[in-house]
Amino acid sequence: DSILGDLETAGETIDDILDIGRIAISAEMLGNAEAAFDTTLDYLKQRKQFGVLIGSFQALQHRAAEMFCEIELTKSSVMAAMRAADERSNDLQRLSSLAKTVSGETLHLVSNEAIQMHGGIGVTDEYDIGFFLKRARVAEQIFGSSKFHTERYQSAEEDDHKGVNGHLSNRKIHTHVCLNSFRLLRSACLGSDLKRGVGRQCRRHAQ
């Protein structure tokens, strides 16, 4: 008498609730990455080595450009997942796993690079950047790691392939287009032209 809902459909309900949680933690991870990135940029504009600001070093500019691109792409994946949750979309499972995977990989990269660019002082209590790394490692595992969600996303894709007479649904086609566009954008953003553009911005900020 105390059971809420149908016994046989509880798993689906729990999955939906967990997907909302995954989207929420993905948004937190995005915010973590943005804060760590902004803190690192500020440090690059202040720290001097060999008499010059380290933000003027091209190697660091390229690494900063990569972080910037990954964060921007992560915003798109998290926003898509949030929209799917608001609209109760059938793509909620797929998009929540995509958001968790992308945000986890981005935060892992940004938190590592932030420590590297700060140097040894980045892991001391004197600077807050070390706390971003500690929280990142915990958040990456909450509600499933990037590896788990990559496999979950792939499983959802394979399930959708099993259609009538082998034909793809409109939703499936739309998802393929979105995913392929995401991959193309990722490749374009990490190209040398954008890196040079972000590098020029870093030089202007460092002056």
Backbone as JSON Lines, residues from 0, in Angstrom:
{"i":0,"aa":"D","n":[0.82,-1.22,0.0],"ca":[0.0,0.0,0.0],"c":[0.85,1.27,0.0]}
{"i":1,"aa":"S","n":[2.09,1.17,0.5],"ca":[2.95,2.35,0.63],"c":[3.82,2.59,-0.61]}
{"i":2,"aa":"I","n":[3.65,1.75,-1.64],"ca":[4.44,1.9,-2.86],"c":[3.86,3.01,-3.73]}
{"i":3,"aa":"L","n":[4.74,3.89,-4.18],"ca":[4.32,4.98,-5.07],"c":[4.6,4.58,-6.51]}
{"i":4,"aa":"G","n":[3.59,4.6,-7.36],"ca":[3.78,4.29,-8.76],"c":[3.77,2.8,-9.04]}
{"i":5,"aa":"D","n":[4.14,2.48,-10.28],"ca":[4.14,1.09,-10.74],"c":[5.48,0.44,-10.42]}
{"i":6,"aa":"L","n":[5.42,-0.75,-9.89],"ca":[6.63,-1.47,-9.51],"c":[7.55,-1.7,-10.7]}
{"i":7,"aa":"E","n":[6.99,-1.95,-11.86],"ca":[7.78,-2.32,-13.03],"c":[8.44,-1.11,-13.72]}
{"i":8,"aa":"T","n":[8.0,0.09,-13.41],"ca":[8.53,1.26,-14.1],"c":[9.38,2.15,-13.18]}
{"i":9,"aa":"A","n":[9.71,1.66,-12.0],"ca":[10.49,2.47,-11.06],"c":[11.87,2.8,-11.61]}
{"i":10,"aa":"G","n":[12.45,1.85,-12.35],"ca":[13.79,2.08,-12.89],"c":[13.85,3.28,-13.81]}
{"i":11,"aa":"E","n":[12.84,3.43,-14.66],"ca":[12.8,4.56,-15.58],"c":[12.67,5.88,-14.83]}
{"i":12,"aa":"T","n":[11.84,5.88,-13.79],"ca":[11.66,7.09,-12.99],"c":[12.95,7.48,-12.3]}
{"i":13,"aa":"I","n":[13.65,6.5,-11.73],"ca":[14.91,6.77,-11.06],"c":[15.95,7.29,-12.05]}
{"i":14,"aa":"D","n":[15.98,6.71,-13.24],"ca":[16.92,7.17,-14.27],"c":[16.66,8.63,-14.63]}
{"i":15,"aa":"D","n":[15.37,8.99,-14.75],"ca":[15.03,10.38,-15.07],"c":[15.51,11.33,-13.98]}
{"i":16,"aa":"I","n":[15.33,10.92,-12.72],"ca":[15.77,11.75,-11.6],"c":[17.29,11.88,-11.59]}
{"i":17,"aa":"L","n":[17.98,10.76,-11.83],"ca":[19.44,10.79,-11.88],"c":[19.94,11.65,-13.04]}
{"i":18,"aa":"D","n":[19.22,11.63,-14.17],"ca":[19.62,12.45,-15.3],"c":[19.54,13.95,-14.96]}
{"i":19,"aa":"I","n":[18.52,14.33,-14.21],"ca":[18.43,15.72,-13.76],"c":[19.62,16.07,-12.87]}
{"i":20,"aa":"G","n":[19.97,15.13,-11.99],"ca":[21.13,15.34,-11.13],"c":[22.42,15.43,-11.93]}
{"i":21,"aa":"R","n":[22.53,14.63,-12.98],"ca":[23.72,14.67,-13.83],"c":[23.85,15.99,-14.56]}
{"i":22,"aa":"I","n":[22.72,16.53,-14.98],"ca":[22.75,17.83,-15.65],"c":[23.14,18.92,-14.65]}
{"i":23,"aa":"A","n":[22.62,18.82,-13.44],"ca":[22.95,19.81,-12.41],"c":[24.44,19.78,-12.07]}
{"i":24,"aa":"I","n":[25.01,18.58,-11.91],"ca":[26.43,18.5,-11.57],"c":[27.28,18.92,-12.77]}
{"i":25,"aa":"S","n":[26.77,18.71,-13.99],"ca":[27.48,19.17,-15.19],"c":[27.55,20.69,-15.21]}
{"i":26,"aa":"A","n":[26.45,21.35,-14.8],"ca":[26.44,22.82,-14.74],"c":[27.43,23.31,-13.69]}
{"i":27,"aa":"E","n":[27.49,22.59,-12.56],"ca":[28.47,22.97,-11.53],"c":[29.9,22.84,-12.06]}
{"i":28,"aa":"M","n":[30.14,21.74,-12.77],"ca":[31.48,21.5,-13.31],"c":[31.86,22.55,-14.34]}
{"i":29,"aa":"L","n":[30.88,22.99,-15.12],"ca":[31.13,24.06,-16.08],"c":[31.52,25.34,-15.35]}
{"i":30,"aa":"G","n":[30.79,25.67,-14.29],"ca":[31.12,26.85,-13.51],"c":[32.48,26.74,-12.86]}
{"i":31,"aa":"N","n":[32.82,25.55,-12.4],"ca":[34.14,25.3,-11.8],"c":[35.24,25.56,-12.84]}
{"i":32,"aa":"A","n":[35.04,25.03,-14.04],"ca":[36.03,25.2,-15.1],"c":[36.19,26.68,-15.48]}
{"i":33,"aa":"E","n":[35.06,27.39,-15.58],"ca":[35.13,28.81,-15.93],"c":[35.88,29.61,-14.86]}
{"i":34,"aa":"A","n":[35.59,29.32,-13.6],"ca":[36.25,30.04,-12.5],"c":[37.74,29.74,-12.47]}
{"i":35,"aa":"A","n":[38.11,28.48,-12.67],"ca":[39.52,28.11,-12.69],"c":[40.24,28.76,-13.86]}
{"i":36,"aa":"F","n":[39.56,28.81,-14.99],"ca":[40.15,29.43,-16.19],"c":[40.36,30.93,-15.97]}
{"i":37,"aa":"D","n":[39.35,31.62,-15.45],"ca":[39.47,33.06,-15.2],"c":[40.57,33.35,-14.19]}
{"i":38,"aa":"T","n":[40.67,32.52,-13.15],"ca":[41.71,32.7,-12.14],"c":[43.09,32.52,-12.76]}
{"i":39,"aa":"T","n":[43.2,31.55,-13.65],"ca":[44.48,31.28,-14.31],"c":[44.86,32.42,-15.25]}
{"i":40,"aa":"L","n":[43.88,32.95,-15.98],"ca":[44.16,34.08,-16.88],"c":[44.67,35.28,-16.08]}
{"i":41,"aa":"D","n":[44.03,35.54,-14.95],"ca":[44.48,36.65,-14.1],"c":[45.92,36.44,-13.65]}
{"i":42,"aa":"Y","n":[46.26,35.2,-13.34],"ca":[47.62,34.89,-12.89],"c":[48.62,35.1,-14.04]}
{"i":43,"aa":"L","n":[48.23,34.7,-15.25],"ca":[49.11,34.88,-16.41],"c":[49.38,36.36,-16.69]}
{"i":44,"aa":"K","n":[48.46,37.22,-16.29],"ca":[48.62,38.66,-16.53],"c":[49.47,39.33,-15.44]}
{"i":45,"aa":"Q","n":[49.71,38.62,-14.35],"ca":[50.43,39.21,-13.22],"c":[51.82,38.61,-13.01]}
{"i":46,"aa":"R","n":[51.95,37.31,-13.23],"ca":[53.2,36.6,-12.94],"c":[54.26,36.93,-13.98]}
{"i":47,"aa":"K","n":[55.45,37.29,-13.52],"ca":[56.56,37.6,-14.41],"c":[57.65,36.54,-14.29]}
{"i":48,"aa":"Q","n":[58.26,36.24,-15.44],"ca":[59.39,35.32,-15.47],"c":[60.38,35.84,-16.51]}
{"i":49,"aa":"F","n":[61.63,35.88,-16.14],"ca":[62.66,36.45,-17.02],"c":[62.33,37.89,-17.37]}
{"i":50,"aa":"G","n":[61.66,38.58,-16.44],"ca":[61.37,39.99,-16.63],"c":[60.16,40.3,-17.48]}
{"i":51,"aa":"V","n":[59.43,39.27,-17.94],"ca":[58.24,39.51,-18.77],"c":[57.06,38.72,-18.2]}
{"i":52,"aa":"L","n":[55.87,39.18,-18.53],"ca":[54.68,38.47,-18.09],"c":[54.59,37.1,-18.79]}
{"i":53,"aa":"I","n":[54.28,36.07,-18.03],"ca":[54.21,34.73,-18.64],"c":[53.04,34.62,-19.61]}
{"i":54,"aa":"G","n":[52.07,35.53,-19.5],"ca":[50.96,35.53,-20.45],"c":[51.39,35.88,-21.86]}
{"i":55,"aa":"S","n":[52.61,36.37,-22.04],"ca":[53.11,36.71,-23.37],"c":[53.78,35.51,-24.04]}
{"i":56,"aa":"F","n":[53.96,34.41,-23.31],"ca":[54.59,33.22,-23.88],"c":[53.6,32.5,-24.8]}
{"i":57,"aa":"Q","n":[54.0,32.23,-26.02],"ca":[53.09,31.65,-27.0],"c":[52.6,30.26,-26.58]}
{"i":58,"aa":"A","n":[53.46,29.48,-25.97],"ca":[53.07,28.13,-25.57],"c":[51.91,28.17,-24.57]}
{"i":59,"aa":"L","n":[51.97,29.11,-23.62],"ca":[50.9,29.24,-22.65],"c":[49.64,29.82,-23.28]}
{"i":60,"aa":"Q","n":[49.82,30.68,-24.27],"ca":[48.66,31.23,-24.98],"c":[47.89,30.12,-25.7]}
{"i":61,"aa":"H","n":[48.61,29.2,-26.32],"ca":[47.96,28.09,-27.02],"c":[47.21,27.18,-26.04]}
{"i":62,"aa":"R","n":[47.81,26.95,-24.89],"ca":[47.15,26.11,-23.89],"c":[45.91,26.82,-23.34]}
{"i":63,"aa":"A","n":[46.01,28.12,-23.16],"ca":[44.85,28.89,-22.7],"c":[43.75,28.89,-23.76]}
{"i":64,"aa":"A","n":[44.14,28.96,-25.04],"ca":[43.17,28.94,-26.13],"c":[42.42,27.62,-26.16]}
{"i":65,"aa":"E","n":[43.13,26.53,-25.92],"ca":[42.47,25.22,-25.91],"c":[41.45,25.14,-24.77]}
{"i":66,"aa":"M","n":[41.81,25.65,-23.6],"ca":[40.87,25.65,-22.48],"c":[39.63,26.49,-22.81]}
{"i":67,"aa":"F","n":[39.85,27.66,-23.41],"ca":[38.74,28.54,-23.79],"c":[37.78,27.82,-24.73]}
{"i":68,"aa":"C","n":[38.33,27.15,-25.74],"ca":[37.49,26.45,-26.72],"c":[36.68,25.34,-26.07]}
{"i":69,"aa":"E","n":[37.32,24.56,-25.23],"ca":[36.64,23.45,-24.57],"c":[35.51,23.94,-23.66]}
{"i":70,"aa":"I","n":[35.74,25.05,-22.98],"ca":[34.71,25.61,-22.1],"c":[33.51,26.07,-22.92]}
{"i":71,"aa":"E","n":[33.77,26.73,-24.04],"ca":[32.67,27.21,-24.88],"c":[31.83,26.05,-25.43]}
{"i":72,"aa":"L","n":[32.49,24.97,-25.82],"ca":[31.77,23.8,-26.31],"c":[31.0,23.11,-25.19]}
{"i":73,"aa":"T","n":[31.57,23.13,-24.01],"ca":[30.88,22.54,-22.85],"c":[29.6,23.3,-22.54]}
{"i":74,"aa":"K","n":[29.63,24.61,-22.69],"ca":[28.43,25.41,-22.47],"c":[27.29,24.92,-23.38]}
{"i":75,"aa":"S","n":[27.62,24.63,-24.63],"ca":[26.6,24.18,-25.58],"c":[25.99,22.85,-25.15]}
{"i":76,"aa":"S","n":[26.83,21.93,-24.71],"ca":[26.32,20.61,-24.33],"c":[25.48,20.68,-23.06]}
{"i":77,"aa":"V","n":[25.89,21.5,-22.11],"ca":[25.13,21.64,-20.86],"c":[23.8,22.34,-21.12]}
{"i":78,"aa":"M","n":[23.81,23.37,-21.95],"ca":[22.57,24.08,-22.26],"c":[21.59,23.19,-23.02]}
{"i":79,"aa":"A","n":[22.11,22.34,-23.9],"ca":[21.25,21.41,-24.64],"c":[20.61,20.42,-23.68]}
{"i":80,"aa":"A","n":[21.36,19.95,-22.7],"ca":[20.82,19.01,-21.72],"c":[19.78,19.68,-20.84]}
{"i":81,"aa":"M","n":[20.03,20.91,-20.45],"ca":[19.06,21.65,-19.63],"c":[17.76,21.89,-20.39]}
{"i":82,"aa":"R","n":[17.89,22.19,-21.66],"ca":[16.69,22.4,-22.49],"c":[15.91,21.1,-22.62]}
{"i":83,"aa":"A","n":[16.62,19.97,-22.76],"ca":[15.96,18.67,-22.86],"c":[15.19,18.36,-21.58]}
{"i":84,"aa":"A","n":[15.76,18.73,-20.43],"ca":[15.09,18.5,-19.15],"c":[13.84,19.37,-19.04]}
{"i":85,"aa":"D","n":[13.93,20.63,-19.45],"ca":[12.79,21.54,-19.39],"c":[11.65,21.06,-20.29]}
{"i":86,"aa":"E","n":[12.02,20.53,-21.44],"ca":[11.01,20.11,-22.41],"c":[10.59,18.65,-22.26]}
{"i":87,"aa":"R","n":[11.17,17.97,-21.25],"ca":[10.9,16.53,-21.05],"c":[11.14,15.75,-22.34]}
{"i":88,"aa":"S","n":[12.25,16.04,-22.96],"ca":[12.58,15.46,-24.25],"c":[12.92,13.97,-24.15]}
{"i":89,"aa":"N","n":[12.67,13.25,-25.22],"ca":[13.06,11.84,-25.29],"c":[14.57,11.67,-25.35]}
{"i":90,"aa":"D","n":[15.27,12.76,-25.63],"ca":[16.74,12.72,-25.71],"c":[17.39,13.04,-24.36]}
{"i":91,"aa":"L","n":[16.63,13.08,-23.29],"ca":[17.18,13.46,-21.99],"c":[18.33,12.55,-21.58]}
{"i":92,"aa":"Q","n":[18.17,11.24,-21.73],"ca":[19.22,10.32,-21.32],"c":[20.5,10.56,-22.1]}
{"i":93,"aa":"R","n":[20.35,10.69,-23.4],"ca":[21.52,10.87,-24.26],"c":[22.22,12.2,-23.98]}
{"i":94,"aa":"L","n":[21.44,13.27,-23.88],"ca":[22.04,14.59,-23.7],"c":[22.61,14.79,-22.3]}
{"i":95,"aa":"S","n":[22.0,14.16,-21.3],"ca":[22.57,14.26,-19.95],"c":[23.91,13.55,-19.88]}
{"i":96,"aa":"S","n":[24.02,12.41,-20.56],"ca":[25.3,11.69,-20.59],"c":[26.34,12.48,-21.39]}
{"i":97,"aa":"L","n":[25.9,13.11,-22.49],"ca":[26.82,13.94,-23.27],"c":[27.34,15.1,-22.42]}
{"i":98,"aa":"A","n":[26.45,15.77,-21.7],"ca":[26.85,16.9,-20.86],"c":[27.82,16.47,-19.77]}
{"i":99,"aa":"K","n":[27.53,15.33,-19.13],"ca":[28.39,14.84,-18.05],"c":[29.76,14.43,-18.58]}
{"i":100,"aa":"T","n":[29.78,13.82,-19.76],"ca":[31.06,13.42,-20.36],"c":[31.9,14.62,-20.73]}
{"i":101,"aa":"V","n":[31.3,15.55,-21.46],"ca":[32.04,16.72,-21.94],"c":[32.49,17.6,-20.79]}
{"i":102,"aa":"S","n":[31.6,17.87,-19.83],"ca":[31.97,18.73,-18.7],"c":[33.05,18.07,-17.85]}
{"i":103,"aa":"G","n":[32.99,16.74,-17.72],"ca":[34.01,16.03,-16.96],"c":[35.37,16.12,-17.62]}
{"i":104,"aa":"E","n":[35.41,15.91,-18.92],"ca":[36.68,15.99,-19.65],"c":[37.24,17.41,-19.64]}
{"i":105,"aa":"T","n":[36.35,18.39,-19.82],"ca":[36.79,19.79,-19.83],"c":[37.33,20.21,-18.46]}
{"i":106,"aa":"L","n":[36.6,19.87,-17.41],"ca":[37.05,20.25,-16.07],"c":[38.37,19.57,-15.72]}
{"i":107,"aa":"H","n":[38.52,18.32,-16.14],"ca":[39.77,17.61,-15.89],"c":[40.94,18.34,-16.55]}
{"i":108,"aa":"L","n":[40.73,18.74,-17.82],"ca":[41.77,19.47,-18.55],"c":[42.07,20.81,-17.89]}
{"i":109,"aa":"V","n":[41.03,21.59,-17.64],"ca":[41.22,22.95,-17.13],"c":[41.84,22.94,-15.73]}
{"i":110,"aa":"S","n":[41.38,22.04,-14.86],"ca":[41.94,22.0,-13.5],"c":[43.4,21.58,-13.52]}
{"i":111,"aa":"N","n":[43.75,20.66,-14.42],"ca":[45.16,20.25,-14.54],"c":[46.01,21.4,-15.07]}
{"i":112,"aa":"E","n":[45.53,22.04,-16.13],"ca":[46.29,23.13,-16.74],"c":[46.43,24.32,-15.79]}
{"i":113,"aa":"A","n":[45.38,24.56,-15.01],"ca":[45.43,25.67,-14.06],"c":[46.56,25.46,-13.05]}
{"i":114,"aa":"I","n":[46.68,24.24,-12.55],"ca":[47.75,23.93,-11.6],"c":[49.11,24.04,-12.27]}
{"i":115,"aa":"Q","n":[49.2,23.5,-13.49],"ca":[50.47,23.55,-14.22],"c":[50.92,24.99,-14.46]}
{"i":116,"aa":"M","n":[50.01,25.85,-14.84],"ca":[50.37,27.24,-15.15],"c":[50.69,28.04,-13.9]}
{"i":117,"aa":"H","n":[50.09,27.66,-12.78],"ca":[50.43,28.33,-11.52],"c":[51.76,27.83,-10.97]}
{"i":118,"aa":"G","n":[52.11,26.61,-11.32],"ca":[53.33,26.04,-10.77],"c":[53.09,25.44,-9.4]}
{"i":119,"aa":"G","n":[54.15,25.19,-8.65],"ca":[54.05,24.54,-7.35],"c":[53.16,25.27,-6.37]}
{"i":120,"aa":"I","n":[53.1,26.6,-6.49],"ca":[52.29,27.37,-5.55],"c":[50.79,27.08,-5.72]}
{"i":121,"aa":"G","n":[50.43,26.49,-6.87],"ca":[49.03,26.19,-7.13],"c":[48.44,25.14,-6.22]}
{"i":122,"aa":"V","n":[49.27,24.3,-5.62],"ca":[48.77,23.25,-4.73],"c":[48.92,23.62,-3.25]}
{"i":123,"aa":"T","n":[49.27,24.87,-2.98],"ca":[49.36,25.33,-1.59],"c":[48.04,25.98,-1.17]}
{"i":124,"aa":"D","n":[47.82,26.06,0.14],"ca":[46.59,26.68,0.65],"c":[46.57,28.19,0.46]}
{"i":125,"aa":"E","n":[47.71,28.76,0.1],"ca":[47.78,30.2,-0.1],"c":[46.96,30.64,-1.32]}
{"i":126,"aa":"Y","n":[46.84,29.73,-2.29],"ca":[46.09,30.02,-3.51],"c":[44.87,29.11,-3.58]}
{"i":127,"aa":"D","n":[43.75,29.66,-4.08],"ca":[42.5,28.89,-4.14],"c":[42.47,27.88,-5.28]}
{"i":128,"aa":"I","n":[43.38,28.0,-6.24],"ca":[43.28,27.18,-7.45],"c":[43.35,25.69,-7.13]}
{"i":129,"aa":"G","n":[44.04,25.32,-6.08],"ca":[44.13,23.91,-5.7],"c":[42.79,23.33,-5.29]}
{"i":130,"aa":"F","n":[41.92,24.16,-4.73],"ca":[40.6,23.7,-4.31],"c":[39.72,23.35,-5.52]}
{"i":131,"aa":"F","n":[39.94,24.06,-6.63],"ca":[39.2,23.73,-7.86],"c":[39.56,22.31,-8.32]}
{"i":132,"aa":"L","n":[40.84,21.97,-8.21],"ca":[41.29,20.64,-8.62],"c":[40.68,19.55,-7.73]}
{"i":133,"aa":"K","n":[40.67,19.79,-6.42],"ca":[40.12,18.8,-5.49],"c":[38.63,18.57,-5.75]}
{"i":134,"aa":"R","n":[37.88,19.65,-5.92],"ca":[36.45,19.51,-6.19],"c":[36.21,18.85,-7.55]}
{"i":135,"aa":"A","n":[37.08,19.16,-8.51],"ca":[36.93,18.59,-9.85],"c":[37.01,17.07,-9.8]}
{"i":136,"aa":"R","n":[37.97,16.54,-9.04],"ca":[38.16,15.08,-9.0],"c":[36.95,14.39,-8.37]}
{"i":137,"aa":"V","n":[36.31,15.05,-7.42],"ca":[35.11,14.48,-6.8],"c":[33.93,14.55,-7.77]}
{"i":138,"aa":"A","n":[33.72,15.73,-8.35],"ca":[32.57,15.94,-9.24],"c":[32.63,15.03,-10.46]}
{"i":139,"aa":"E","n":[33.83,14.71,-10.92],"ca":[33.98,13.85,-12.1],"c":[33.37,12.47,-11.87]}
{"i":140,"aa":"Q","n":[33.34,12.03,-10.63],"ca":[32.85,10.68,-10.32],"c":[31.38,10.64,-9.9]}
{"i":141,"aa":"I","n":[30.82,11.79,-9.51],"ca":[29.44,11.83,-9.04],"c":[28.47,11.5,-10.19]}
{"i":142,"aa":"F","n":[27.54,10.58,-9.93],"ca":[26.53,10.16,-10.93],"c":[27.16,9.52,-12.17]}
{"i":143,"aa":"G","n":[28.39,9.02,-12.04],"ca":[29.01,8.34,-13.17],"c":[30.15,9.12,-13.79]}
{"i":144,"aa":"S","n":[31.24,8.42,-14.08],"ca":[32.42,9.06,-14.67],"c":[32.21,9.3,-16.17]}
{"i":145,"aa":"S","n":[33.17,9.98,-16.78],"ca":[33.1,10.23,-18.23],"c":[33.11,8.92,-19.0]}
{"i":146,"aa":"K","n":[33.88,7.95,-18.54],"ca":[33.92,6.65,-19.21],"c":[32.55,5.97,-19.17]}
{"i":147,"aa":"F","n":[31.91,6.0,-18.0],"ca":[30.58,5.41,-17.86],"c":[29.59,6.05,-18.81]}
{"i":148,"aa":"H","n":[29.61,7.39,-18.88],"ca":[28.62,8.09,-19.7],"c":[28.94,8.01,-21.19]}
{"i":149,"aa":"T","n":[30.2,7.83,-21.54],"ca":[30.53,7.59,-22.94],"c":[29.92,6.27,-23.4]}
{"i":150,"aa":"E","n":[30.05,5.24,-22.56],"ca":[29.47,3.94,-22.88],"c":[27.94,3.99,-22.85]}
{"i":151,"aa":"R","n":[27.38,4.78,-21.93],"ca":[25.93,4.92,-21.85],"c":[25.39,5.63,-23.1]}
{"i":152,"aa":"Y","n":[26.09,6.65,-23.54],"ca":[25.7,7.37,-24.75],"c":[25.75,6.42,-25.95]}
{"i":153,"aa":"Q","n":[26.83,5.65,-26.04],"ca":[26.97,4.71,-27.14],"c":[25.85,3.67,-27.12]}
{"i":154,"aa":"S","n":[25.5,3.2,-25.93],"ca":[24.42,2.22,-25.81],"c":[23.1,2.8,-26.28]}
{"i":155,"aa":"A","n":[22.84,4.07,-25.95],"ca":[21.61,4.73,-26.39],"c":[21.59,4.86,-27.91]}
{"i":156,"aa":"E","n":[22.76,5.15,-28.49],"ca":[22.86,5.26,-29.94],"c":[22.56,3.92,-30.6]}
{"i":157,"aa":"E","n":[23.13,2.84,-30.03],"ca":[22.93,1.51,-30.61],"c":[21.48,1.08,-30.51]}
{"i":158,"aa":"D","n":[20.82,1.44,-29.4],"ca":[19.41,1.1,-29.24],"c":[18.56,1.78,-30.3]}
{"i":159,"aa":"D","n":[18.91,3.02,-30.63],"ca":[18.15,3.75,-31.63],"c":[18.35,3.2,-33.04]}
{"i":160,"aa":"H","n":[19.47,2.5,-33.25],"ca":[19.73,1.91,-34.56],"c":[18.75,0.75,-34.85]}
{"i":161,"aa":"K","n":[18.21,0.18,-33.8],"ca":[17.33,-0.98,-33.96],"c":[15.91,-0.51,-34.29]}
{"i":162,"aa":"G","n":[15.74,0.11,-35.43],"ca":[14.44,0.61,-35.83],"c":[13.77,-0.34,-36.8]}
{"i":163,"aa":"V","n":[12.56,0.0,-37.18],"ca":[11.8,-0.82,-38.12],"c":[12.44,-0.75,-39.5]}
{"i":164,"aa":"N","n":[12.72,-1.93,-40.11],"ca":[13.32,-2.05,-41.43],"c":[14.65,-1.3,-41.55]}
{"i":165,"aa":"G","n":[15.27,-1.07,-40.4],"ca":[16.59,-0.43,-40.42],"c":[16.55,1.05,-40.69]}
{"i":166,"aa":"H","n":[15.37,1.67,-40.71],"ca":[15.27,3.1,-40.99],"c":[15.47,3.9,-39.71]}
{"i":167,"aa":"L","n":[16.14,5.05,-39.83],"ca":[16.35,5.93,-38.69],"c":[15.16,6.86,-38.52]}
{"i":168,"aa":"S","n":[14.81,7.12,-37.28],"ca":[13.73,8.05,-37.0],"c":[14.22,9.48,-37.19]}
{"i":169,"aa":"N","n":[13.29,10.44,-37.25],"ca":[13.69,11.84,-37.37],"c":[14.51,12.27,-36.16]}
{"i":170,"aa":"R","n":[14.15,11.75,-34.98],"ca":[14.91,12.1,-33.78],"c":[16.33,11.59,-33.89]}
{"i":171,"aa":"K","n":[16.49,10.39,-34.43],"ca":[17.82,9.8,-34.58],"c":[18.66,10.62,-35.54]}
{"i":172,"aa":"I","n":[18.06,11.0,-36.67],"ca":[18.78,11.8,-37.66],"c":[19.2,13.12,-37.04]}
{"i":173,"aa":"H","n":[18.28,13.75,-36.29],"ca":[18.58,15.03,-35.64],"c":[19.75,14.88,-34.68]}
{"i":174,"aa":"T","n":[19.76,13.78,-33.93],"ca":[20.83,13.56,-32.95],"c":[22.17,13.37,-33.65]}
{"i":175,"aa":"H","n":[22.16,12.62,-34.77],"ca":[23.4,12.42,-35.52],"c":[23.94,13.74,-36.04]}
{"i":176,"aa":"V","n":[23.04,14.58,-36.56],"ca":[23.46,15.88,-37.08],"c":[24.07,16.72,-35.96]}
{"i":177,"aa":"C","n":[23.41,16.74,-34.8],"ca":[23.91,17.53,-33.67],"c":[25.27,17.04,-33.2]}
{"i":178,"aa":"L","n":[25.42,15.71,-33.09],"ca":[26.67,15.15,-32.6],"c":[27.8,15.39,-33.59]}
{"i":179,"aa":"N","n":[27.52,15.19,-34.87],"ca":[28.55,15.43,-35.88],"c":[28.94,16.9,-35.95]}
{"i":180,"aa":"S","n":[27.95,17.78,-35.81],"ca":[28.23,19.22,-35.8],"c":[29.1,19.58,-34.6]}
{"i":181,"aa":"F","n":[28.8,18.95,-33.47],"ca":[29.58,19.2,-32.27],"c":[31.04,18.8,-32.48]}
{"i":182,"aa":"R","n":[31.24,17.63,-33.11],"ca":[32.6,17.16,-33.35],"c":[33.35,18.05,-34.34]}
{"i":183,"aa":"L","n":[32.64,18.5,-35.39],"ca":[33.27,19.38,-36.36],"c":[33.65,20.71,-35.72]}
{"i":184,"aa":"L","n":[32.74,21.25,-34.88],"ca":[33.01,22.51,-34.2],"c":[34.19,22.36,-33.26]}
{"i":185,"aa":"R","n":[34.27,21.22,-32.59],"ca":[35.39,20.96,-31.68],"c":[36.71,21.0,-32.45]}
{"i":186,"aa":"S","n":[36.75,20.35,-33.62],"ca":[37.96,20.33,-34.42],"c":[38.31,21.73,-34.92]}
{"i":187,"aa":"A","n":[37.3,22.47,-35.34],"ca":[37.54,23.82,-35.86],"c":[38.05,24.75,-34.77]}
{"i":188,"aa":"C","n":[37.46,24.61,-33.58],"ca":[37.84,25.5,-32.49],"c":[39.27,25.27,-32.05]}
{"i":189,"aa":"L","n":[39.76,24.06,-32.21],"ca":[41.12,23.75,-31.79],"c":[42.12,23.97,-32.92]}
{"i":190,"aa":"G","n":[41.65,24.56,-34.02],"ca":[42.53,24.85,-35.14],"c":[43.48,25.99,-34.82]}
{"i":191,"aa":"S","n":[44.53,26.1,-35.62],"ca":[45.58,27.08,-35.36],"c":[45.07,28.51,-35.5]}
{"i":192,"aa":"D","n":[44.11,28.75,-36.41],"ca":[43.63,30.12,-36.62],"c":[43.0,30.69,-35.36]}
{"i":193,"aa":"L","n":[42.12,29.88,-34.7],"ca":[41.48,30.37,-33.49],"c":[42.48,30.48,-32.36]}
{"i":194,"aa":"K","n":[43.42,29.55,-32.32],"ca":[44.46,29.63,-31.28],"c":[45.24,30.94,-31.42]}
{"i":195,"aa":"R","n":[45.56,31.29,-32.66],"ca":[46.29,32.55,-32.85],"c":[45.44,33.74,-32.43]}
{"i":196,"aa":"G","n":[44.11,33.67,-32.73],"ca":[43.23,34.76,-32.35],"c":[43.14,34.92,-30.85]}
{"i":197,"aa":"V","n":[42.95,33.81,-30.13],"ca":[42.9,33.88,-28.67],"c":[44.26,34.28,-28.12]}
{"i":198,"aa":"G","n":[45.31,33.82,-28.8],"ca":[46.66,34.2,-28.36],"c":[46.86,35.71,-28.42]}
{"i":199,"aa":"R","n":[46.33,36.33,-29.49],"ca":[46.44,37.79,-29.6],"c":[45.69,38.47,-28.46]}
{"i":200,"aa":"Q","n":[44.52,37.91,-28.09],"ca":[43.77,38.48,-26.97],"c":[44.55,38.37,-25.68]}
{"i":201,"aa":"C","n":[45.21,37.22,-25.48],"ca":[46.0,37.03,-24.27],"c":[47.16,38.04,-24.22]}
{"i":202,"aa":"R","n":[47.78,38.28,-25.36],"ca":[48.89,39.25,-25.39],"c":[48.39,40.65,-25.05]}
{"i":203,"aa":"R","n":[47.21,41.0,-25.57],"ca":[46.67,42.34,-25.27],"c":[46.38,42.47,-23.78]}
{"i":204,"aa":"H","n":[45.83,41.4,-23.17],"ca":[45.54,41.45,-21.74],"c":[46.82,41.51,-20.91]}
{"i":205,"aa":"A","n":[47.88,40.88,-21.42],"ca":[49.13,40.81,-20.66],"c":[49.89,42.13,-20.67]}
{"i":206,"aa":"Q","n":[49.57,42.98,-21.66],"ca":[50.3,44.25,-21.77],"c":[49.83,45.28,-20.75]}
